[in-house]
mmCIF file of C-alpha atoms in Angstrom:
data_model
loop_
_atom_site.group_PDB
_atom_site.id
_atom_site.type_symbol
_atom_site.label_atom_id
_atom_site.label_comp_id
_atom_site.label_asym_id
_atom_site.label_seq_id
_atom_site.Cartn_x
_atom_site.Cartn_y
_atom_site.Cartn_z
ATOM 1 C CA UNK A 1330 125.518 218.955 93.312
ATOM 2 C CA UNK A 1331 125.494 219.576 89.566
ATOM 3 C CA UNK A 1332 122.546 220.701 87.499
ATOM 4 C CA UNK A 1333 122.080 217.146 86.181
ATOM 5 C CA UNK A 1334 121.174 215.953 89.688
ATOM 6 C CA UNK A 1335 118.419 218.482 90.361
ATOM 7 C CA UNK A 1336 114.992 217.263 91.265
ATOM 8 C CA UNK A 1337 112.006 219.181 89.888
ATOM 9 C CA UNK A 1338 108.656 219.162 91.548
ATOM 10 C CA UNK A 1339 106.110 219.078 88.722
ATOM 11 C CA UNK A 1340 103.199 219.433 91.117
ATOM 12 C CA UNK A 1341 104.179 223.009 91.884
ATOM 13 C CA UNK A 1342 104.984 223.705 88.201
ATOM 14 C CA UNK A 1343 108.138 225.568 89.212
ATOM 15 C CA UNK A 1344 111.673 224.227 89.605
ATOM 16 C CA UNK A 1345 113.168 223.575 93.030
ATOM 17 C CA UNK A 1346 116.755 222.433 93.047
ATOM 18 C CA UNK A 1347 118.700 221.403 96.131
ATOM 19 C CA UNK A 1348 122.297 222.458 96.744
ATOM 20 C CA UNK A 1349 122.851 224.517 93.586
ATOM 21 C CA UNK A 1350 123.223 228.271 94.050
ATOM 22 C CA UNK A 1351 122.937 228.876 90.285
ATOM 23 C CA UNK A 1352 119.195 228.158 90.402
ATOM 24 C CA UNK A 1353 118.374 230.994 92.785
ATOM 25 C CA UNK A 1354 117.881 233.466 90.017
ATOM 26 C CA UNK A 1355 115.632 231.072 88.139
ATOM 27 C CA UNK A 1356 113.485 230.475 91.226
ATOM 28 C CA UNK A 1357 113.182 234.160 91.689
ATOM 29 C CA UNK A 1358 111.858 234.564 88.167
ATOM 30 C CA UNK A 1359 108.929 232.185 88.864
ATOM 31 C CA UNK A 1360 108.104 233.376 92.378
ATOM 32 C CA UNK A 1361 105.948 236.198 91.108
ATOM 33 C CA UNK A 1362 103.878 233.971 88.749
ATOM 34 C CA UNK A 1363 100.513 233.160 90.224
ATOM 35 C CA UNK A 1364 98.932 231.253 87.293
ATOM 36 C CA UNK A 1365 100.099 229.435 84.222
ATOM 37 C CA UNK A 1366 98.372 231.967 82.073
ATOM 38 C CA UNK A 1367 101.054 234.478 83.032
ATOM 39 C CA UNK A 1368 103.915 232.267 81.781
ATOM 40 C CA UNK A 1369 105.644 233.646 78.717
ATOM 41 C CA UNK A 1370 106.753 230.690 76.535
ATOM 42 C CA UNK A 1371 109.767 232.565 75.219
ATOM 43 C CA UNK A 1372 110.853 233.497 78.716
ATOM 44 C CA UNK A 1373 110.326 229.927 79.914
ATOM 45 C CA UNK A 1374 112.532 228.662 77.104
ATOM 46 C CA UNK A 1375 115.293 231.100 78.038
ATOM 47 C CA UNK A 1376 115.078 230.037 81.687
ATOM 48 C CA UNK A 1377 115.347 226.368 80.638
ATOM 49 C CA UNK A 1378 118.582 227.110 78.839
ATOM 50 C CA UNK A 1379 119.992 228.661 81.969
ATOM 51 C CA UNK A 1380 118.992 225.669 84.085
ATOM 52 C CA UNK A 1381 119.974 222.760 81.812
ATOM 53 C CA UNK A 1382 122.305 224.288 79.276
ATOM 54 C CA UNK A 1383 120.018 223.336 76.358
ATOM 55 C CA UNK A 1384 116.520 224.002 75.027
ATOM 56 C CA UNK A 1385 113.715 222.098 76.717
ATOM 57 C CA UNK A 1386 110.324 221.934 75.065
ATOM 58 C CA UNK A 1387 107.452 221.424 77.428
ATOM 59 C CA UNK A 1388 103.685 221.818 77.391
ATOM 60 C CA UNK A 1389 101.429 223.540 79.754
ATOM 61 C CA UNK A 1390 98.910 221.310 81.545
ATOM 62 C CA UNK A 1391 96.011 222.276 79.283
ATOM 63 C CA UNK A 1392 98.222 221.759 76.205
ATOM 64 C CA UNK A 1393 99.334 218.365 77.456
ATOM 65 C CA UNK A 1394 95.722 217.365 78.027
ATOM 66 C CA UNK A 1395 94.793 218.307 74.466
ATOM 67 C CA UNK A 1396 97.750 216.379 73.055
ATOM 68 C CA UNK A 1397 96.904 213.068 74.675
ATOM 69 C CA UNK A 1398 96.084 210.191 72.334
ATOM 70 C CA UNK A 1399 93.574 207.531 73.202
ATOM 71 C CA UNK A 1400 94.112 203.886 72.280
ATOM 72 C CA UNK A 1401 91.526 201.167 72.039
ATOM 73 C CA UNK A 1402 91.772 198.719 74.871
ATOM 74 C CA UNK A 1403 89.835 195.977 73.088
ATOM 75 C CA UNK A 1404 89.859 194.610 69.571
ATOM 76 C CA UNK A 1405 86.854 194.466 67.280
ATOM 77 C CA UNK A 1406 86.528 190.741 67.856
ATOM 78 C CA UNK A 1407 86.318 191.187 71.636
ATOM 79 C CA UNK A 1408 83.459 193.658 71.480
ATOM 80 C CA UNK A 1409 81.647 191.717 68.741
ATOM 81 C CA UNK A 1410 81.875 194.424 66.106
ATOM 82 C CA UNK A 1411 81.677 193.467 62.433
ATOM 83 C CA UNK A 1412 84.145 194.841 59.903
ATOM 84 C CA UNK A 1413 82.675 197.164 57.287
ATOM 85 C CA UNK A 1414 81.562 195.362 54.115
ATOM 86 C CA UNK A 1415 83.823 195.453 51.094
ATOM 87 C CA UNK A 1416 82.705 197.887 48.417
ATOM 88 C CA UNK A 1417 80.762 196.317 45.535
ATOM 89 C CA UNK A 1418 80.476 197.502 41.996
ATOM 90 C CA UNK A 1419 77.097 198.910 41.221
ATOM 91 C CA UNK A 1420 75.403 197.364 38.207
ATOM 92 C CA UNK A 1421 74.100 199.607 35.518
ATOM 93 C CA UNK A 1422 71.882 198.841 32.526
ATOM 94 C CA UNK A 1423 71.947 200.962 29.425
ATOM 95 C CA UNK A 1424 69.619 200.502 26.481
ATOM 96 C CA UNK A 1425 70.623 200.947 22.877
ATOM 97 C CA UNK A 1426 68.263 203.848 22.258
ATOM 98 C CA UNK A 1427 69.760 205.730 25.224
ATOM 99 C CA UNK A 1428 73.124 205.564 23.447
ATOM 100 C CA UNK A 1429 71.700 206.796 20.187
ATOM 101 C CA UNK A 1430 71.540 203.317 18.594
ATOM 102 C CA UNK A 1431 68.671 201.526 16.883
ATOM 103 C CA UNK A 1432 66.677 198.938 18.774
ATOM 104 C CA UNK A 1433 66.137 196.838 15.622
ATOM 105 C CA UNK A 1434 68.397 195.707 12.776
ATOM 106 C CA UNK A 1435 66.555 195.298 9.490
ATOM 107 C CA UNK A 1436 68.167 193.554 6.507
ATOM 108 C CA UNK A 1437 66.481 193.896 3.150
ATOM 109 C CA UNK A 1438 66.862 190.838 0.892
ATOM 110 C CA UNK A 1439 66.565 191.548 -2.807
ATOM 111 C CA UNK A 1440 65.420 189.134 -5.502
ATOM 112 C CA UNK A 1441 69.006 188.779 -6.712
ATOM 113 C CA UNK A 1442 70.093 187.633 -3.258
ATOM 114 C CA UNK A 1443 67.244 185.133 -3.129
ATOM 115 C CA UNK A 1444 68.295 183.558 -6.420
ATOM 116 C CA UNK A 1445 71.999 183.464 -5.582
ATOM 117 C CA UNK A 1446 72.960 180.498 -3.364
ATOM 118 C CA UNK A 1447 74.741 181.352 -0.111
ATOM 119 C CA UNK A 1448 78.522 181.248 -0.068
ATOM 120 C CA UNK A 1449 79.803 178.377 2.025
ATOM 121 C CA UNK A 1450 83.143 179.001 3.802
ATOM 122 C CA UNK A 1451 86.003 176.688 2.833
ATOM 123 C CA UNK A 1452 86.415 175.381 6.378
ATOM 124 C CA UNK A 1453 82.736 174.445 6.474
ATOM 125 C CA UNK A 1454 83.047 172.499 3.223
ATOM 126 C CA UNK A 1455 86.157 170.744 4.510
ATOM 127 C CA UNK A 1456 84.390 169.724 7.691
ATOM 128 C CA UNK A 1457 81.382 168.649 5.630
ATOM 129 C CA UNK A 1458 83.568 166.441 3.430
ATOM 130 C CA UNK A 1459 84.960 164.686 6.482
ATOM 131 C CA UNK A 1460 81.460 164.167 7.840
ATOM 132 C CA UNK A 1461 80.340 162.884 4.443
ATOM 133 C CA UNK A 1462 83.182 160.351 4.351
ATOM 134 C CA UNK A 1463 82.333 159.154 7.849
ATOM 135 C CA UNK A 1464 78.667 158.923 6.896
ATOM 136 C CA UNK A 1465 79.571 156.942 3.779
ATOM 137 C CA UNK A 1466 81.549 154.413 5.795
ATOM 138 C CA UNK A 1467 78.753 154.113 8.338
ATOM 139 C CA UNK A 1468 76.198 153.668 5.553
ATOM 140 C CA UNK A 1469 78.279 150.953 3.934
ATOM 141 C CA UNK A 1470 78.215 149.079 7.207
ATOM 142 C CA UNK A 1471 74.480 149.689 7.412
ATOM 143 C CA UNK A 1472 74.058 148.283 3.905
ATOM 144 C CA UNK A 1473 75.894 145.100 4.798
ATOM 145 C CA UNK A 1474 73.494 144.531 7.690
ATOM 146 C CA UNK A 1475 70.239 145.368 5.857
ATOM 147 C CA UNK A 1476 70.325 143.783 2.414
ATOM 148 C CA UNK A 1477 67.276 142.060 1.034
ATOM 149 C CA UNK A 1478 66.053 140.302 -2.098
ATOM 150 C CA UNK A 1479 63.111 141.334 -4.240
ATOM 151 C CA UNK A 1480 61.525 139.071 -6.905
ATOM 152 C CA UNK A 1481 61.493 140.534 -10.405
ATOM 153 C CA UNK A 1482 58.438 138.525 -11.449
ATOM 154 C CA UNK A 1483 54.796 138.121 -10.488
ATOM 155 C CA UNK A 1484 53.706 135.203 -8.351
ATOM 156 C CA UNK A 1485 53.003 132.331 -10.783
ATOM 157 C CA UNK A 1486 50.292 130.767 -8.588
ATOM 158 C CA UNK A 1487 48.106 133.883 -8.901
ATOM 159 C CA UNK A 1488 47.874 133.589 -12.674
ATOM 160 C CA UNK A 1489 44.606 132.262 -14.163
ATOM 161 C CA UNK A 1490 46.397 129.722 -16.347
ATOM 162 C CA UNK A 1491 48.559 128.377 -13.520
ATOM 163 C CA UNK A 1492 46.930 124.908 -13.237
ATOM 164 C CA UNK A 1493 46.956 124.577 -17.010
ATOM 165 C CA UNK A 1494 50.661 125.321 -16.973
ATOM 166 C CA UNK A 1495 51.193 122.628 -14.317
ATOM 167 C CA UNK A 1496 49.432 120.037 -16.473
ATOM 168 C CA UNK A 1497 51.410 121.135 -19.524
ATOM 169 C CA UNK A 1498 54.958 121.040 -18.112
ATOM 170 C CA UNK A 1499 54.314 118.785 -15.070
ATOM 171 C CA UNK A 1500 56.029 121.190 -12.638
ATOM 172 C CA UNK A 1501 55.721 124.900 -11.843
ATOM 173 C CA UNK A 1502 56.887 127.349 -9.182
ATOM 174 C CA UNK A 1503 53.750 128.455 -7.323
ATOM 175 C CA UNK A 1504 54.895 131.070 -4.769
ATOM 176 C CA UNK A 1505 58.147 132.732 -3.690
ATOM 177 C CA UNK A 1506 58.125 134.862 -0.547
ATOM 178 C CA UNK A 1507 61.261 136.791 0.471
ATOM 179 C CA UNK A 1508 62.489 137.641 3.973
ATOM 180 C CA UNK A 1509 65.733 139.652 3.762
ATOM 181 C CA UNK A 1510 68.123 137.303 1.944
ATOM 182 C CA UNK A 1511 65.975 134.175 2.402
ATOM 183 C CA UNK A 1512 63.501 132.788 -0.132
ATOM 184 C CA UNK A 1513 60.591 130.587 0.981
ATOM 185 C CA UNK A 1514 58.784 128.954 -1.947
ATOM 186 C CA UNK A 1515 56.268 126.303 -2.941
ATOM 187 C CA UNK A 1516 56.240 124.116 -6.040
ATOM 188 C CA UNK A 1517 53.234 122.366 -7.608
ATOM 189 C CA UNK A 1518 53.810 119.106 -9.576
ATOM 190 C CA UNK A 1519 51.584 116.610 -11.382
ATOM 191 C CA UNK A 1520 50.949 113.355 -9.611
ATOM 192 C CA UNK A 1521 52.607 111.230 -12.297
ATOM 193 C CA UNK A 1522 54.291 108.720 -10.039
ATOM 194 C CA UNK A 1523 54.401 107.723 -6.423
ATOM 195 C CA UNK A 1524 58.170 108.286 -6.316
ATOM 196 C CA UNK A 1525 58.876 111.960 -6.813
ATOM 197 C CA UNK A 1526 62.053 114.002 -6.382
ATOM 198 C CA UNK A 1527 61.634 117.795 -6.452
ATOM 199 C CA UNK A 1528 64.456 120.304 -6.022
ATOM 200 C CA UNK A 1529 65.635 123.866 -6.749
ATOM 201 C CA UNK A 1530 68.841 124.782 -8.594
ATOM 202 C CA UNK A 1531 70.036 128.340 -8.105
ATOM 203 C CA UNK A 1532 72.999 130.724 -8.425
ATOM 204 C CA UNK A 1533 73.973 134.242 -7.310
ATOM 205 C CA UNK A 1534 76.970 134.825 -9.659
ATOM 206 C CA UNK A 1535 75.601 134.155 -13.132
ATOM 207 C CA UNK A 1536 75.986 130.354 -12.897
ATOM 208 C CA UNK A 1537 79.687 130.425 -12.123
ATOM 209 C CA UNK A 1538 78.617 128.466 -9.060
ATOM 210 C CA UNK A 1539 75.279 126.721 -8.643
ATOM 211 C CA UNK A 1540 73.560 125.067 -5.711
ATOM 212 C CA UNK A 1541 70.859 122.386 -5.396
ATOM 213 C CA UNK A 1542 68.323 122.815 -2.590
ATOM 214 C CA UNK A 1543 65.997 119.913 -1.706
ATOM 215 C CA UNK A 1544 62.272 120.308 -0.999
ATOM 216 C CA UNK A 1545 59.773 118.751 1.382
ATOM 217 C CA UNK A 1546 56.324 117.418 0.677
ATOM 218 C CA UNK A 1547 53.517 119.558 2.135
ATOM 219 C CA UNK A 1548 51.193 117.183 3.966
ATOM 220 C CA UNK A 1549 47.522 117.416 3.011
ATOM 221 C CA UNK A 1550 48.285 119.408 -0.149
ATOM 222 C CA UNK A 1551 47.309 116.699 -2.658
ATOM 223 C CA UNK A 1552 44.101 117.259 -4.613
ATOM 224 C CA UNK A 1553 44.352 113.909 -6.424
ATOM 225 C CA UNK A 1554 46.044 115.263 -9.549
ATOM 226 C CA UNK A 1555 48.773 117.554 -8.102
ATOM 227 C CA UNK A 1556 51.065 117.671 -5.077
ATOM 228 C CA UNK A 1557 52.813 120.577 -3.366
ATOM 229 C CA UNK A 1558 56.410 120.812 -2.134
ATOM 230 C CA UNK A 1559 58.120 123.596 -0.162
ATOM 231 C CA UNK A 1560 61.715 124.835 0.045
ATOM 232 C CA UNK A 1561 63.848 127.391 1.859
ATOM 233 C CA UNK A 1562 67.118 128.884 0.554
ATOM 234 C CA UNK A 1563 69.312 131.771 1.704
ATOM 235 C CA UNK A 1564 71.636 133.898 -0.429
ATOM 236 C CA UNK A 1565 74.982 135.153 0.984
ATOM 237 C CA UNK A 1566 74.715 138.171 3.287
ATOM 238 C CA UNK A 1567 77.751 139.772 1.611
ATOM 239 C CA UNK A 1568 76.144 139.646 -1.799
ATOM 240 C CA UNK A 1569 76.725 142.793 -3.825
ATOM 241 C CA UNK A 1570 73.878 145.272 -4.024
ATOM 242 C CA UNK A 1571 72.403 144.945 -7.503
ATOM 243 C CA UNK A 1572 73.420 141.308 -7.750
ATOM 244 C CA UNK A 1573 70.877 138.735 -8.821
ATOM 245 C CA UNK A 1574 69.773 135.329 -7.623
ATOM 246 C CA UNK A 1575 68.431 133.064 -10.377
ATOM 247 C CA UNK A 1576 66.639 129.769 -9.857
ATOM 248 C CA UNK A 1577 64.801 127.045 -11.706
ATOM 249 C CA UNK A 1578 62.778 124.033 -10.528
ATOM 250 C CA UNK A 1579 63.493 120.359 -11.283
ATOM 251 C CA UNK A 1580 60.986 117.474 -11.014
ATOM 252 C CA UNK A 1581 62.194 113.863 -11.340
ATOM 253 C CA UNK A 1582 60.270 110.609 -11.566
ATOM 254 C CA UNK A 1583 61.654 107.229 -12.545
ATOM 255 C CA UNK A 1584 62.692 107.506 -16.197
ATOM 256 C CA UNK A 1585 61.903 111.225 -16.704
ATOM 257 C CA UNK A 1586 62.928 114.762 -15.594
ATOM 258 C CA UNK A 1587 60.918 117.988 -15.945
ATOM 259 C CA UNK A 1588 62.072 121.629 -15.578
ATOM 260 C CA UNK A 1589 60.447 125.003 -14.926
ATOM 261 C CA UNK A 1590 62.818 127.854 -15.832
ATOM 262 C CA UNK A 1591 60.203 130.581 -16.404
ATOM 263 C CA UNK A 1592 60.228 129.974 -20.134
ATOM 264 C CA UNK A 1593 64.019 130.274 -20.384
ATOM 265 C CA UNK A 1594 64.357 133.455 -18.249
ATOM 266 C CA UNK A 1595 64.696 131.772 -14.850
ATOM 267 C CA UNK A 1596 63.102 133.211 -11.737
ATOM 268 C CA UNK A 1597 65.234 136.229 -10.820
ATOM 269 C CA UNK A 1598 65.606 138.050 -7.488
ATOM 270 C CA UNK A 1599 67.624 141.275 -7.192
ATOM 271 C CA UNK A 1600 69.592 142.342 -4.126
ATOM 272 C CA UNK A 1601 68.722 145.754 -2.663
ATOM 273 C CA UNK A 1602 69.621 147.670 0.474
ATOM 274 C CA UNK A 1603 67.655 150.171 2.518
ATOM 275 C CA UNK A 1604 68.725 153.757 1.835
ATOM 276 C CA UNK A 1605 71.423 152.816 -0.690
ATOM 277 C CA UNK A 1606 69.984 154.744 -3.624
ATOM 278 C CA UNK A 1607 69.523 157.938 -1.544
ATOM 279 C CA UNK A 1608 73.172 158.184 -0.516
ATOM 280 C CA UNK A 1609 74.614 161.430 -1.886
ATOM 281 C CA UNK A 1610 78.053 161.427 -3.518
ATOM 282 C CA UNK A 1611 78.703 165.164 -3.165
ATOM 283 C CA UNK A 1612 79.423 167.055 0.075
ATOM 284 C CA UNK A 1613 77.770 170.134 -1.402
ATOM 285 C CA UNK A 1614 74.600 168.117 -2.041
ATOM 286 C CA UNK A 1615 74.794 166.835 1.517
ATOM 287 C CA UNK A 1616 74.912 170.434 2.741
ATOM 288 C CA UNK A 1617 71.578 171.175 1.097
ATOM 289 C CA UNK A 1618 70.113 167.927 2.444
ATOM 290 C CA UNK A 1619 71.025 168.889 6.014
ATOM 291 C CA UNK A 1620 69.678 172.445 5.794
#
């Protein structure tokens, strides 16, 4: 039998080989060893070369015991263990004075700086111009929706000489109340004839066009010598701001016609709009209005 077929008994910690006479010397070398403490590693290595023809590294029992590695038989999930938490960054707070900085920032404003207006960046002015244009358009729309008329004369009926004026010229405008672009008025006439025709002639474009508005008799208004008539008229909603409505009163009886034109000046109403006169035309002015 060759050396490759030898069987070693590890329990005895010494080689025993069957049928090979070359191992006798090796057995003899270990016969006198009574404990593993007496084994010389260098001598054991030399004996291994004789037995197997090459170097064989081996450990003594106590060395093998120390070299064993232990493996976990169960995972963390099986035993219910929790993984360690991930590290978190610790927050730190540092104050300005700890870094050698000032806790306050004081700016001294001189009289020259107070008198000098602040410099407005170009991009701010550009944005302000756009906003101003949008505001202008919106205000124009607002103006179209909120125009109103205002009389440029005092109410004739409140004058002390009103009745005397009625008897003198036979007809006179008594009141004129305005609601937006609508005029509601009353006219007092002398009771000269049973058949009476009272009307209002008016214009809003300097008599390029004129309109005749009829009136209605006010029941119970007669005092025996005068009668009262009422009328309602509405100017165009798209009338220009600053435009004027002019009117005069006509009184007709069979064979005669009487007029009241406010002594040749007509009764004038001017068109206004809420907020129109306060609209700024400069973006820079608008900047100061918004600050």
